[in-house]
PDB file of N, CA and C in Angstrom:
ATOM      1  N   MET A   1     -13.717  33.242-190.276  1.00  0.00           N
ATOM      2  CA  MET A   1     -15.173  33.251-190.240  1.00  0.00           C
ATOM      3  C   MET A   1     -15.748  34.432-191.023  1.00  0.00           C
ATOM      4  N   GLU A   2     -15.048  35.525-191.050  1.00  0.00           N
ATOM      5  CA  GLU A   2     -15.583  36.732-191.672  1.00  0.00           C
ATOM      6  C   GLU A   2     -15.991  36.505-193.130  1.00  0.00           C
ATOM      7  N   ASP A   3     -15.176  35.785-193.875  1.00  0.00           N
ATOM      8  CA  ASP A   3     -15.440  35.610-195.305  1.00  0.00           C
ATOM      9  C   ASP A   3     -16.364  34.427-195.609  1.00  0.00           C
ATOM     10  N   LYS A   4     -16.908  33.808-194.593  1.00  0.00           N
ATOM     11  CA  LYS A   4     -17.868  32.701-194.701  1.00  0.00           C
ATOM     12  C   LYS A   4     -17.275  31.426-195.281  1.00  0.00           C
ATOM     13  N   THR A   5     -15.946  31.268-195.235  1.00  0.00           N
ATOM     14  CA  THR A   5     -15.378  29.989-195.641  1.00  0.00           C
ATOM     15  C   THR A   5     -15.763  28.913-194.631  1.00  0.00           C
ATOM     16  N   ILE A   6     -16.091  29.316-193.413  1.00  0.00           N
ATOM     17  CA  ILE A   6     -16.661  28.405-192.422  1.00  0.00           C
ATOM     18  C   ILE A   6     -18.179  28.530-192.547  1.00  0.00           C
ATOM     19  N   PRO A   7     -18.842  27.461-192.985  1.00  0.00           N
ATOM     20  CA  PRO A   7     -20.294  27.549-193.192  1.00  0.00           C
ATOM     21  C   PRO A   7     -21.070  27.645-191.874  1.00  0.00           C
ATOM     22  N   ASP A   8     -22.255  28.186-191.964  1.00  0.00           N
ATOM     23  CA  ASP A   8     -23.115  28.369-190.787  1.00  0.00           C
ATOM     24  C   ASP A   8     -23.311  27.076-190.011  1.00  0.00           C
ATOM     25  N   GLU A   9     -23.387  25.946-190.703  1.00  0.00           N
ATOM     26  CA  GLU A   9     -23.636  24.665-190.036  1.00  0.00           C
ATOM     27  C   GLU A   9     -22.538  24.291-189.047  1.00  0.00           C
ATOM     28  N   ARG A  10     -21.383  24.915-189.134  1.00  0.00           N
ATOM     29  CA  ARG A  10     -20.259  24.594-188.253  1.00  0.00           C
ATOM     30  C   ARG A  10     -20.124  25.578-187.082  1.00  0.00           C
ATOM     31  N   ILE A  11     -21.116  26.439-186.911  1.00  0.00           N
ATOM     32  CA  ILE A  11     -21.096  27.429-185.831  1.00  0.00           C
ATOM     33  C   ILE A  11     -22.294  27.184-184.921  1.00  0.00           C
ATOM     34  N   SER A  12     -22.031  27.008-183.627  1.00  0.00           N
ATOM     35  CA  SER A  12     -23.123  26.770-182.669  1.00  0.00           C
ATOM     36  C   SER A  12     -22.841  27.549-181.392  1.00  0.00           C
ATOM     37  N   ALA A  13     -23.827  27.616-180.528  1.00  0.00           N
ATOM     38  CA  ALA A  13     -23.674  28.371-179.277  1.00  0.00           C
ATOM     39  C   ALA A  13     -24.561  27.776-178.187  1.00  0.00           C
ATOM     40  N   SER A  14     -24.266  28.177-176.955  1.00  0.00           N
ATOM     41  CA  SER A  14     -25.029  27.704-175.802  1.00  0.00           C
ATOM     42  C   SER A  14     -26.482  28.166-175.867  1.00  0.00           C
ATOM     43  N   SER A  15     -26.703  29.343-176.423  1.00  0.00           N
ATOM     44  CA  SER A  15     -28.052  29.909-176.536  1.00  0.00           C
ATOM     45  C   SER A  15     -27.970  31.169-177.393  1.00  0.00           C
ATOM     46  N   HIS A  16     -29.113  31.756-177.648  1.00  0.00           N
ATOM     47  CA  HIS A  16     -29.148  33.071-178.289  1.00  0.00           C
ATOM     48  C   HIS A  16     -30.389  33.809-177.812  1.00  0.00           C
ATOM     49  N   ARG A  17     -30.300  35.099-177.822  1.00  0.00           N
ATOM     50  CA  ARG A  17     -31.452  35.896-177.400  1.00  0.00           C
ATOM     51  C   ARG A  17     -32.156  36.472-178.614  1.00  0.00           C
ATOM     52  N   ASP A  18     -33.404  36.865-178.420  1.00  0.00           N
ATOM     53  CA  ASP A  18     -34.124  37.578-179.462  1.00  0.00           C
ATOM     54  C   ASP A  18     -33.688  39.030-179.411  1.00  0.00           C
ATOM     55  N   CYS A  19     -33.251  39.529-180.524  1.00  0.00           N
ATOM     56  CA  CYS A  19     -32.760  40.904-180.595  1.00  0.00           C
ATOM     57  C   CYS A  19     -33.804  41.803-181.247  1.00  0.00           C
ATOM     58  N   PHE A  20     -33.456  43.028-181.418  1.00  0.00           N
ATOM     59  CA  PHE A  20     -34.397  44.016-181.923  1.00  0.00           C
ATOM     60  C   PHE A  20     -34.962  43.669-183.293  1.00  0.00           C
ATOM     61  N   ARG A  21     -34.134  43.136-184.170  1.00  0.00           N
ATOM     62  CA  ARG A  21     -34.579  42.802-185.531  1.00  0.00           C
ATOM     63  C   ARG A  21     -34.372  41.319-185.799  1.00  0.00           C
ATOM     64  N   GLY A  22     -34.908  40.482-184.959  1.00  0.00           N
ATOM     65  CA  GLY A  22     -34.760  39.044-185.128  1.00  0.00           C
ATOM     66  C   GLY A  22     -33.869  38.459-184.058  1.00  0.00           C
ATOM     67  N   SER A  23     -33.406  37.252-184.293  1.00  0.00           N
ATOM     68  CA  SER A  23     -32.574  36.559-183.319  1.00  0.00           C
ATOM     69  C   SER A  23     -31.110  36.885-183.531  1.00  0.00           C
ATOM     70  N   CYS A  24     -30.341  36.855-182.448  1.00  0.00           N
ATOM     71  CA  CYS A  24     -28.892  37.060-182.496  1.00  0.00           C
ATOM     72  C   CYS A  24     -28.229  35.689-182.439  1.00  0.00           C
ATOM     73  N   LEU A  25     -28.242  34.993-183.557  1.00  0.00           N
ATOM     74  CA  LEU A  25     -27.777  33.617-183.653  1.00  0.00           C
ATOM     75  C   LEU A  25     -26.252  33.518-183.648  1.00  0.00           C
ATOM     76  N   ALA A  26     -25.753  32.340-183.324  1.00  0.00           N
ATOM     77  CA  ALA A  26     -24.306  32.094-183.359  1.00  0.00           C
ATOM     78  C   ALA A  26     -23.750  32.378-184.747  1.00  0.00           C
ATOM     79  N   THR A  27     -24.521  32.085-185.766  1.00  0.00           N
ATOM     80  CA  THR A  27     -24.058  32.317-187.137  1.00  0.00           C
ATOM     81  C   THR A  27     -23.937  33.800-187.474  1.00  0.00           C
ATOM     82  N   ASP A  28     -24.431  34.667-186.609  1.00  0.00           N
ATOM     83  CA  ASP A  28     -24.294  36.116-186.792  1.00  0.00           C
ATOM     84  C   ASP A  28     -23.001  36.659-186.190  1.00  0.00           C
ATOM     85  N   ALA A  29     -22.170  35.786-185.653  1.00  0.00           N
ATOM     86  CA  ALA A  29     -20.943  36.209-184.959  1.00  0.00           C
ATOM     87  C   ALA A  29     -19.762  36.350-185.918  1.00  0.00           C
ATOM     88  N   ARG A  30     -19.979  36.995-187.012  1.00  0.00           N
ATOM     89  CA  ARG A  30     -18.913  37.199-187.987  1.00  0.00           C
ATOM     90  C   ARG A  30     -18.445  38.649-187.933  1.00  0.00           C
ATOM     91  N   LEU A  31     -17.140  38.844-188.071  1.00  0.00           N
ATOM     92  CA  LEU A  31     -16.596  40.203-188.019  1.00  0.00           C
ATOM     93  C   LEU A  31     -17.146  41.076-189.145  1.00  0.00           C
ATOM     94  N   ASN A  32     -17.226  42.356-188.844  1.00  0.00           N
ATOM     95  CA  ASN A  32     -17.576  43.388-189.821  1.00  0.00           C
ATOM     96  C   ASN A  32     -18.917  43.168-190.503  1.00  0.00           C
ATOM     97  N   SER A  33     -19.865  42.614-189.759  1.00  0.00           N
ATOM     98  CA  SER A  33     -21.231  42.532-190.270  1.00  0.00           C
ATOM     99  C   SER A  33     -22.069  43.449-189.393  1.00  0.00           C
ATOM    100  N   ASN A  34     -23.299  43.681-189.781  1.00  0.00           N
ATOM    101  CA  ASN A  34     -24.158  44.512-188.934  1.00  0.00           C
ATOM    102  C   ASN A  34     -25.025  43.660-188.021  1.00  0.00           C
ATOM    103  N   LYS A  35     -24.566  42.415-187.775  1.00  0.00           N
ATOM    104  CA  LYS A  35     -25.256  41.502-186.874  1.00  0.00           C
ATOM    105  C   LYS A  35     -24.318  41.116-185.736  1.00  0.00           C
ATOM    106  N   ARG A  36     -24.847  40.345-184.795  1.00  0.00           N
ATOM    107  CA  ARG A  36     -24.027  39.875-183.675  1.00  0.00           C
ATOM    108  C   ARG A  36     -24.694  38.669-183.042  1.00  0.00           C
ATOM    109  N   TRP A  37     -23.886  37.868-182.356  1.00  0.00           N
ATOM    110  CA  TRP A  37     -24.417  36.791-181.524  1.00  0.00           C
ATOM    111  C   TRP A  37     -24.555  37.346-180.124  1.00  0.00           C
ATOM    112  N   ALA A  38     -25.647  37.023-179.458  1.00  0.00           N
ATOM    113  CA  ALA A  38     -25.857  37.415-178.069  1.00  0.00           C
ATOM    114  C   ALA A  38     -26.525  36.249-177.339  1.00  0.00           C
ATOM    115  N   PRO A  39     -25.903  35.749-176.262  1.00  0.00           N
ATOM    116  CA  PRO A  39     -26.506  34.645-175.509  1.00  0.00           C
ATOM    117  C   PRO A  39     -27.663  35.145-174.651  1.00  0.00           C
ATOM    118  N   LYS A  40     -28.546  34.233-174.259  1.00  0.00           N
ATOM    119  CA  LYS A  40     -29.648  34.600-173.365  1.00  0.00           C
ATOM    120  C   LYS A  40     -29.123  35.048-172.012  1.00  0.00           C
ATOM    121  N   SER A  41     -28.037  34.427-171.571  1.00  0.00           N
ATOM    122  CA  SER A  41     -27.446  34.737-170.273  1.00  0.00           C
ATOM    123  C   SER A  41     -25.941  34.841-170.444  1.00  0.00           C
ATOM    124  N   ASN A  42     -25.312  35.684-169.677  1.00  0.00           N
ATOM    125  CA  ASN A  42     -23.857  35.803-169.749  1.00  0.00           C
ATOM    126  C   ASN A  42     -23.151  34.661-169.028  1.00  0.00           C
ATOM    127  N   ALA A  43     -23.816  34.082-168.053  1.00  0.00           N
ATOM    128  CA  ALA A  43     -23.193  33.021-167.252  1.00  0.00           C
ATOM    129  C   ALA A  43     -22.999  31.758-168.086  1.00  0.00           C
ATOM    130  N   ASP A  44     -21.781  31.270-168.133  1.00  0.00           N
ATOM    131  CA  ASP A  44     -21.441  30.012-168.796  1.00  0.00           C
ATOM    132  C   ASP A  44     -21.866  29.947-170.260  1.00  0.00           C
ATOM    133  N   SER A  45     -21.934  31.055-170.926  1.00  0.00           N
ATOM    134  CA  SER A  45     -22.283  31.036-172.342  1.00  0.00           C
ATOM    135  C   SER A  45     -21.052  30.697-173.175  1.00  0.00           C
ATOM    136  N   TRP A  46     -21.285  30.120-174.342  1.00  0.00           N
ATOM    137  CA  TRP A  46     -20.171  29.752-175.208  1.00  0.00           C
ATOM    138  C   TRP A  46     -20.605  29.782-176.663  1.00  0.00           C
ATOM    139  N   ILE A  47     -19.624  29.932-177.528  1.00  0.00           N
ATOM    140  CA  ILE A  47     -19.822  29.818-178.964  1.00  0.00           C
ATOM    141  C   ILE A  47     -18.756  28.846-179.456  1.00  0.00           C
ATOM    142  N   GLU A  48     -19.116  28.001-180.414  1.00  0.00           N
ATOM    143  CA  GLU A  48     -18.203  26.971-180.891  1.00  0.00           C
ATOM    144  C   GLU A  48     -18.137  27.004-182.413  1.00  0.00           C
ATOM    145  N   VAL A  49     -16.917  26.872-182.916  1.00  0.00           N
ATOM    146  CA  VAL A  49     -16.686  26.794-184.352  1.00  0.00           C
ATOM    147  C   VAL A  49     -16.013  25.464-184.641  1.00  0.00           C
ATOM    148  N   ASP A  50     -16.652  24.639-185.440  1.00  0.00           N
ATOM    149  CA  ASP A  50     -16.098  23.352-185.840  1.00  0.00           C
ATOM    150  C   ASP A  50     -15.259  23.588-187.094  1.00  0.00           C
ATOM    151  N   LEU A  51     -13.950  23.441-186.972  1.00  0.00           N
ATOM    152  CA  LEU A  51     -13.057  23.691-188.102  1.00  0.00           C
ATOM    153  C   LEU A  51     -12.941  22.491-189.034  1.00  0.00           C
ATOM    154  N   ALA A  52     -13.565  21.385-188.691  1.00  0.00           N
ATOM    155  CA  ALA A  52     -13.689  20.179-189.515  1.00  0.00           C
ATOM    156  C   ALA A  52     -12.387  19.402-189.700  1.00  0.00           C
ATOM    157  N   VAL A  53     -11.283  20.073-189.860  1.00  0.00           N
ATOM    158  CA  VAL A  53      -9.987  19.404-190.016  1.00  0.00           C
ATOM    159  C   VAL A  53      -9.003  20.014-189.022  1.00  0.00           C
ATOM    160  N   ARG A  54      -7.966  19.271-188.697  1.00  0.00           N
ATOM    161  CA  ARG A  54      -6.943  19.786-187.781  1.00  0.00           C
ATOM    162  C   ARG A  54      -6.412  21.106-188.333  1.00  0.00           C
ATOM    163  N   THR A  55      -6.468  22.153-187.509  1.00  0.00           N
ATOM    164  CA  THR A  55      -6.127  23.499-187.935  1.00  0.00           C
ATOM    165  C   THR A  55      -5.353  24.209-186.836  1.00  0.00           C
ATOM    166  N   VAL A  56      -4.316  24.924-187.197  1.00  0.00           N
ATOM    167  CA  VAL A  56      -3.609  25.770-186.240  1.00  0.00           C
ATOM    168  C   VAL A  56      -4.331  27.110-186.212  1.00  0.00           C
ATOM    169  N   VAL A  57      -4.807  27.481-185.041  1.00  0.00           N
ATOM    170  CA  VAL A  57      -5.483  28.772-184.868  1.00  0.00           C
ATOM    171  C   VAL A  57      -4.471  29.722-184.258  1.00  0.00           C
ATOM    172  N   SER A  58      -4.185  30.796-184.943  1.00  0.00           N
ATOM    173  CA  SER A  58      -3.151  31.720-184.472  1.00  0.00           C
ATOM    174  C   SER A  58      -3.716  32.923-183.728  1.00  0.00           C
ATOM    175  N   GLY A  59      -5.038  33.047-183.663  1.00  0.00           N
ATOM    176  CA  GLY A  59      -5.604  34.171-182.938  1.00  0.00           C
ATOM    177  C   GLY A  59      -7.118  34.149-182.925  1.00  0.00           C
ATOM    178  N   VAL A  60      -7.675  34.958-182.042  1.00  0.00           N
ATOM    179  CA  VAL A  60      -9.119  35.155-181.935  1.00  0.00           C
ATOM    180  C   VAL A  60      -9.341  36.658-181.894  1.00  0.00           C
ATOM    181  N   THR A  61     -10.313  37.125-182.648  1.00  0.00           N
ATOM    182  CA  THR A  61     -10.628  38.554-182.674  1.00  0.00           C
ATOM    183  C   THR A  61     -12.079  38.748-182.246  1.00  0.00           C
ATOM    184  N   THR A  62     -12.302  39.707-181.365  1.00  0.00           N
ATOM    185  CA  THR A  62     -13.667  40.057-180.959  1.00  0.00           C
ATOM    186  C   THR A  62     -13.991  41.445-181.481  1.00  0.00           C
ATOM    187  N   GLN A  63     -15.282  41.711-181.613  1.00  0.00           N
ATOM    188  CA  GLN A  63     -15.745  43.018-182.080  1.00  0.00           C
ATOM    189  C   GLN A  63     -17.018  43.376-181.337  1.00  0.00           C
ATOM    190  N   ARG A  64     -17.093  44.588-180.885  1.00  0.00           N
ATOM    191  CA  ARG A  64     -18.306  45.053-180.218  1.00  0.00           C
ATOM    192  C   ARG A  64     -19.459  45.056-181.206  1.00  0.00           C
ATOM    193  N   GLY A  65     -20.655  44.759-180.726  1.00  0.00           N
ATOM    194  CA  GLY A  65     -21.819  44.670-181.601  1.00  0.00           C
ATOM    195  C   GLY A  65     -22.195  45.998-182.230  1.00  0.00           C
ATOM    196  N   PRO A  66     -23.048  45.942-183.248  1.00  0.00           N
ATOM    197  CA  PRO A  66     -23.502  47.165-183.900  1.00  0.00           C
ATOM    198  C   PRO A  66     -24.090  48.138-182.879  1.00  0.00           C
ATOM    199  N   LYS A  67     -23.800  49.375-183.035  1.00  0.00           N
ATOM    200  CA  LYS A  67     -24.262  50.445-182.144  1.00  0.00           C
ATOM    201  C   LYS A  67     -23.678  50.310-180.744  1.00  0.00           C
ATOM    202  N   GLY A  68     -22.726  49.411-180.541  1.00  0.00           N
ATOM    203  CA  GLY A  68     -22.012  49.308-179.275  1.00  0.00           C
ATOM    204  C   GLY A  68     -22.837  48.859-178.093  1.00  0.00           C
ATOM    205  N   VAL A  69     -23.920  48.136-178.327  1.00  0.00           N
ATOM    206  CA  VAL A  69     -24.806  47.751-177.230  1.00  0.00           C
ATOM    207  C   VAL A  69     -24.247  46.596-176.421  1.00  0.00           C
ATOM    208  N   TRP A  70     -23.842  45.517-177.076  1.00  0.00           N
ATOM    209  CA  TRP A  70     -23.360  44.333-176.370  1.00  0.00           C
ATOM    210  C   TRP A  70     -21.935  44.024-176.769  1.00  0.00           C
ATOM    211  N   TYR A  71     -21.186  43.505-175.820  1.00  0.00           N
ATOM    212  CA  TYR A  71     -19.806  43.124-176.092  1.00  0.00           C
ATOM    213  C   TYR A  71     -19.336  42.134-175.042  1.00  0.00           C
ATOM    214  N   VAL A  72     -18.262  41.431-175.351  1.00  0.00           N
ATOM    215  CA  VAL A  72     -17.679  40.483-174.410  1.00  0.00           C
ATOM    216  C   VAL A  72     -16.546  41.182-173.671  1.00  0.00           C
ATOM    217  N   GLU A  73     -16.561  41.094-172.338  1.00  0.00           N
ATOM    218  CA  GLU A  73     -15.509  41.738-171.539  1.00  0.00           C
ATOM    219  C   GLU A  73     -14.290  40.847-171.392  1.00  0.00           C
ATOM    220  N   LYS A  74     -14.527  39.567-171.152  1.00  0.00           N
ATOM    221  CA  LYS A  74     -13.447  38.598-170.980  1.00  0.00           C
ATOM    222  C   LYS A  74     -13.918  37.259-171.525  1.00  0.00           C
ATOM    223  N   TYR A  75     -12.965  36.448-171.988  1.00  0.00           N
ATOM    224  CA  TYR A  75     -13.332  35.133-172.507  1.00  0.00           C
ATOM    225  C   TYR A  75     -12.163  34.163-172.394  1.00  0.00           C
ATOM    226  N   LYS A  76     -12.494  32.887-172.495  1.00  0.00           N
ATOM    227  CA  LYS A  76     -11.507  31.807-172.495  1.00  0.00           C
ATOM    228  C   LYS A  76     -11.638  31.068-173.819  1.00  0.00           C
ATOM    229  N   VAL A  77     -10.568  30.416-174.215  1.00  0.00           N
ATOM    230  CA  VAL A  77     -10.567  29.637-175.453  1.00  0.00           C
ATOM    231  C   VAL A  77     -10.256  28.189-175.108  1.00  0.00           C
ATOM    232  N   SER A  78     -11.037  27.282-175.654  1.00  0.00           N
ATOM    233  CA  SER A  78     -10.751  25.858-175.488  1.00  0.00           C
ATOM    234  C   SER A  78     -10.832  25.181-176.847  1.00  0.00           C
ATOM    235  N   TYR A  79     -10.282  23.972-176.899  1.00  0.00           N
ATOM    236  CA  TYR A  79     -10.268  23.234-178.155  1.00  0.00           C
ATOM    237  C   TYR A  79     -10.317  21.743-177.871  1.00  0.00           C
ATOM    238  N   GLN A  80     -10.616  20.973-178.911  1.00  0.00           N
ATOM    239  CA  GLN A  80     -10.612  19.513-178.842  1.00  0.00           C
ATOM    240  C   GLN A  80      -9.658  18.995-179.902  1.00  0.00           C
ATOM    241  N   ARG A  81      -8.862  18.021-179.533  1.00  0.00           N
ATOM    242  CA  ARG A  81      -7.958  17.407-180.514  1.00  0.00           C
ATOM    243  C   ARG A  81      -8.727  16.478-181.452  1.00  0.00           C
ATOM    244  N   GLN A  82      -9.768  15.856-180.923  1.00  0.00           N
ATOM    245  CA  GLN A  82     -10.653  14.979-181.698  1.00  0.00           C
ATOM    246  C   GLN A  82     -12.065  15.200-181.178  1.00  0.00           C
ATOM    247  N   PRO A  83     -13.082  14.932-181.986  1.00  0.00           N
ATOM    248  CA  PRO A  83     -14.460  15.126-181.520  1.00  0.00           C
ATOM    249  C   PRO A  83     -14.790  14.363-180.243  1.00  0.00           C
ATOM    250  N   SER A  84     -14.145  13.237-180.012  1.00  0.00           N
ATOM    251  CA  SER A  84     -14.464  12.428-178.834  1.00  0.00           C
ATOM    252  C   SER A  84     -13.640  12.806-177.599  1.00  0.00           C
ATOM    253  N   SER A  85     -12.700  13.725-177.748  1.00  0.00           N
ATOM    254  CA  SER A  85     -11.837  14.071-176.614  1.00  0.00           C
ATOM    255  C   SER A  85     -12.419  15.227-175.807  1.00  0.00           C
ATOM    256  N   ASP A  86     -11.910  15.388-174.588  1.00  0.00           N
ATOM    257  CA  ASP A  86     -12.331  16.498-173.739  1.00  0.00           C
ATOM    258  C   ASP A  86     -11.780  17.808-174.286  1.00  0.00           C
ATOM    259  N   ARG A  87     -12.467  18.878-173.963  1.00  0.00           N
ATOM    260  CA  ARG A  87     -11.973  20.202-174.342  1.00  0.00           C
ATOM    261  C   ARG A  87     -10.819  20.587-173.416  1.00  0.00           C
ATOM    262  N   VAL A  88      -9.839  21.266-173.978  1.00  0.00           N
ATOM    263  CA  VAL A  88      -8.669  21.716-173.233  1.00  0.00           C
ATOM    264  C   VAL A  88      -8.609  23.235-173.352  1.00  0.00           C
ATOM    265  N   HIS A  89      -8.480  23.923-172.221  1.00  0.00           N
ATOM    266  CA  HIS A  89      -8.373  25.381-172.258  1.00  0.00           C
ATOM    267  C   HIS A  89      -6.959  25.812-172.618  1.00  0.00           C
ATOM    268  N   VAL A  90      -6.854  26.912-173.335  1.00  0.00           N
ATOM    269  CA  VAL A  90      -5.566  27.529-173.596  1.00  0.00           C
ATOM    270  C   VAL A  90      -5.043  28.036-172.249  1.00  0.00           C
ATOM    271  N   THR A  91      -3.763  27.797-171.980  1.00  0.00           N
ATOM    272  CA  THR A  91      -3.189  28.176-170.681  1.00  0.00           C
ATOM    273  C   THR A  91      -2.086  29.213-170.840  1.00  0.00           C
ATOM    274  N   ASP A  92      -1.780  29.873-169.738  1.00  0.00           N
ATOM    275  CA  ASP A  92      -0.678  30.838-169.726  1.00  0.00           C
ATOM    276  C   ASP A  92       0.624  30.125-169.365  1.00  0.00           C
ATOM    277  N   GLN A  93       1.685  30.878-169.153  1.00  0.00           N
ATOM    278  CA  GLN A  93       3.004  30.301-168.859  1.00  0.00           C
ATOM    279  C   GLN A  93       3.037  29.505-167.564  1.00  0.00           C
ATOM    280  N   ASN A  94       2.098  29.790-166.649  1.00  0.00           N
ATOM    281  CA  ASN A  94       2.042  29.081-165.370  1.00  0.00           C
ATOM    282  C   ASN A  94       1.142  27.845-165.419  1.00  0.00           C
ATOM    283  N   GLY A  95       0.530  27.597-166.561  1.00  0.00           N
ATOM    284  CA  GLY A  95      -0.374  26.457-166.677  1.00  0.00           C
ATOM    285  C   GLY A  95      -1.795  26.767-166.253  1.00  0.00           C
ATOM    286  N   ASP A  96      -2.083  28.034-165.926  1.00  0.00           N
ATOM    287  CA  ASP A  96      -3.434  28.440-165.538  1.00  0.00           C
ATOM    288  C   ASP A  96      -4.252  28.757-166.789  1.00  0.00           C
ATOM    289  N   THR A  97      -5.560  28.542-166.720  1.00  0.00           N
ATOM    290  CA  THR A  97      -6.432  28.877-167.843  1.00  0.00           C
ATOM    291  C   THR A  97      -6.296  30.360-168.152  1.00  0.00           C
ATOM    292  N   LYS A  98      -5.997  30.666-169.401  1.00  0.00           N
ATOM    293  CA  LYS A  98      -5.797  32.056-169.812  1.00  0.00           C
ATOM    294  C   LYS A  98      -7.141  32.729-170.014  1.00  0.00           C
ATOM    295  N   VAL A  99      -7.274  33.924-169.444  1.00  0.00           N
ATOM    296  CA  VAL A  99      -8.472  34.735-169.621  1.00  0.00           C
ATOM    297  C   VAL A  99      -8.083  35.924-170.503  1.00  0.00           C
ATOM    298  N   PHE A 100      -8.741  36.036-171.635  1.00  0.00           N
ATOM    299  CA  PHE A 100      -8.447  37.098-172.591  1.00  0.00           C
ATOM    300  C   PHE A 100      -9.386  38.270-172.371  1.00  0.00           C
ATOM    301  N   ASN A 101      -8.905  39.478-172.614  1.00  0.00           N
ATOM    302  CA  ASN A 101      -9.747  40.665-172.547  1.00  0.00           C
ATOM    303  C   ASN A 101     -10.468  40.833-173.871  1.00  0.00           C
ATOM    304  N   GLY A 102     -11.758  41.117-173.790  1.00  0.00           N
ATOM    305  CA  GLY A 102     -12.563  41.313-174.991  1.00  0.00           C
ATOM    306  C   GLY A 102     -12.507  42.741-175.475  1.00  0.00           C
ATOM    307  N   ASN A 103     -13.406  43.050-176.372  1.00  0.00           N
ATOM    308  CA  ASN A 103     -13.463  44.367-176.984  1.00  0.00           C
ATOM    309  C   ASN A 103     -14.538  45.193-176.302  1.00  0.00           C
ATOM    310  N   THR A 104     -14.189  46.395-175.893  1.00  0.00           N
ATOM    311  CA  THR A 104     -15.182  47.236-175.218  1.00  0.00           C
ATOM    312  C   THR A 104     -15.309  48.615-175.852  1.00  0.00           C
ATOM    313  N   SER A 105     -14.597  48.875-176.936  1.00  0.00           N
ATOM    314  CA  SER A 105     -14.719  50.188-177.557  1.00  0.00           C
ATOM    315  C   SER A 105     -15.530  50.090-178.845  1.00  0.00           C
ATOM    316  N   SER A 106     -16.065  51.168-179.247  1.00  0.00           N
ATOM    317  CA  SER A 106     -17.015  51.225-180.347  1.00  0.00           C
ATOM    318  C   SER A 106     -16.504  50.632-181.654  1.00  0.00           C
ATOM    319  N   ASN A 107     -17.165  49.567-182.080  1.00  0.00           N
ATOM    320  CA  ASN A 107     -16.991  48.910-183.371  1.00  0.00           C
ATOM    321  C   ASN A 107     -15.559  48.631-183.830  1.00  0.00           C
ATOM    322  N   THR A 108     -14.587  48.736-182.951  1.00  0.00           N
ATOM    323  CA  THR A 108     -13.233  48.334-183.308  1.00  0.00           C
ATOM    324  C   THR A 108     -13.082  46.857-182.978  1.00  0.00           C
ATOM    325  N   THR A 109     -12.003  46.263-183.430  1.00  0.00           N
ATOM    326  CA  THR A 109     -11.754  44.857-183.131  1.00  0.00           C
ATOM    327  C   THR A 109     -10.624  44.750-182.132  1.00  0.00           C
ATOM    328  N   ARG A 110     -10.579  43.604-181.437  1.00  0.00           N
ATOM    329  CA  ARG A 110      -9.491  43.326-180.510  1.00  0.00           C
ATOM    330  C   ARG A 110      -9.049  41.902-180.739  1.00  0.00           C
ATOM    331  N   GLY A 111      -7.814  41.732-181.098  1.00  0.00           N
ATOM    332  CA  GLY A 111      -7.309  40.406-181.399  1.00  0.00           C
ATOM    333  C   GLY A 111      -6.263  39.951-180.411  1.00  0.00           C
ATOM    334  N   HIS A 112      -6.157  38.637-180.262  1.00  0.00           N
ATOM    335  CA  HIS A 112      -5.135  38.002-179.426  1.00  0.00           C
ATOM    336  C   HIS A 112      -4.521  36.879-180.210  1.00  0.00           C
TER     337      HIS A 112
END
């Protein structure tokens, strides 16, 4: 996503809040930019990236927002095999939905 090979039209979210200098849209959720996505509410918020073709995703990286104001503490990852199928959460070795730790330190990234 960082290099914009995934176009804005393929990025959506549950909501976005109005930020200090405009809206914090889902399309602002790219690494190493001076923007960020921020949902209106933390409860049940999500961001979705449509990869358009079957793709192996080997990791997810989070980054604290500019000036360290907002960040994700924990998150889950889900995917769809086809647009018409149900979303499936990534699971751990026990078959439980895996909860990943987000990034909480200043402007560094955290990958899984």
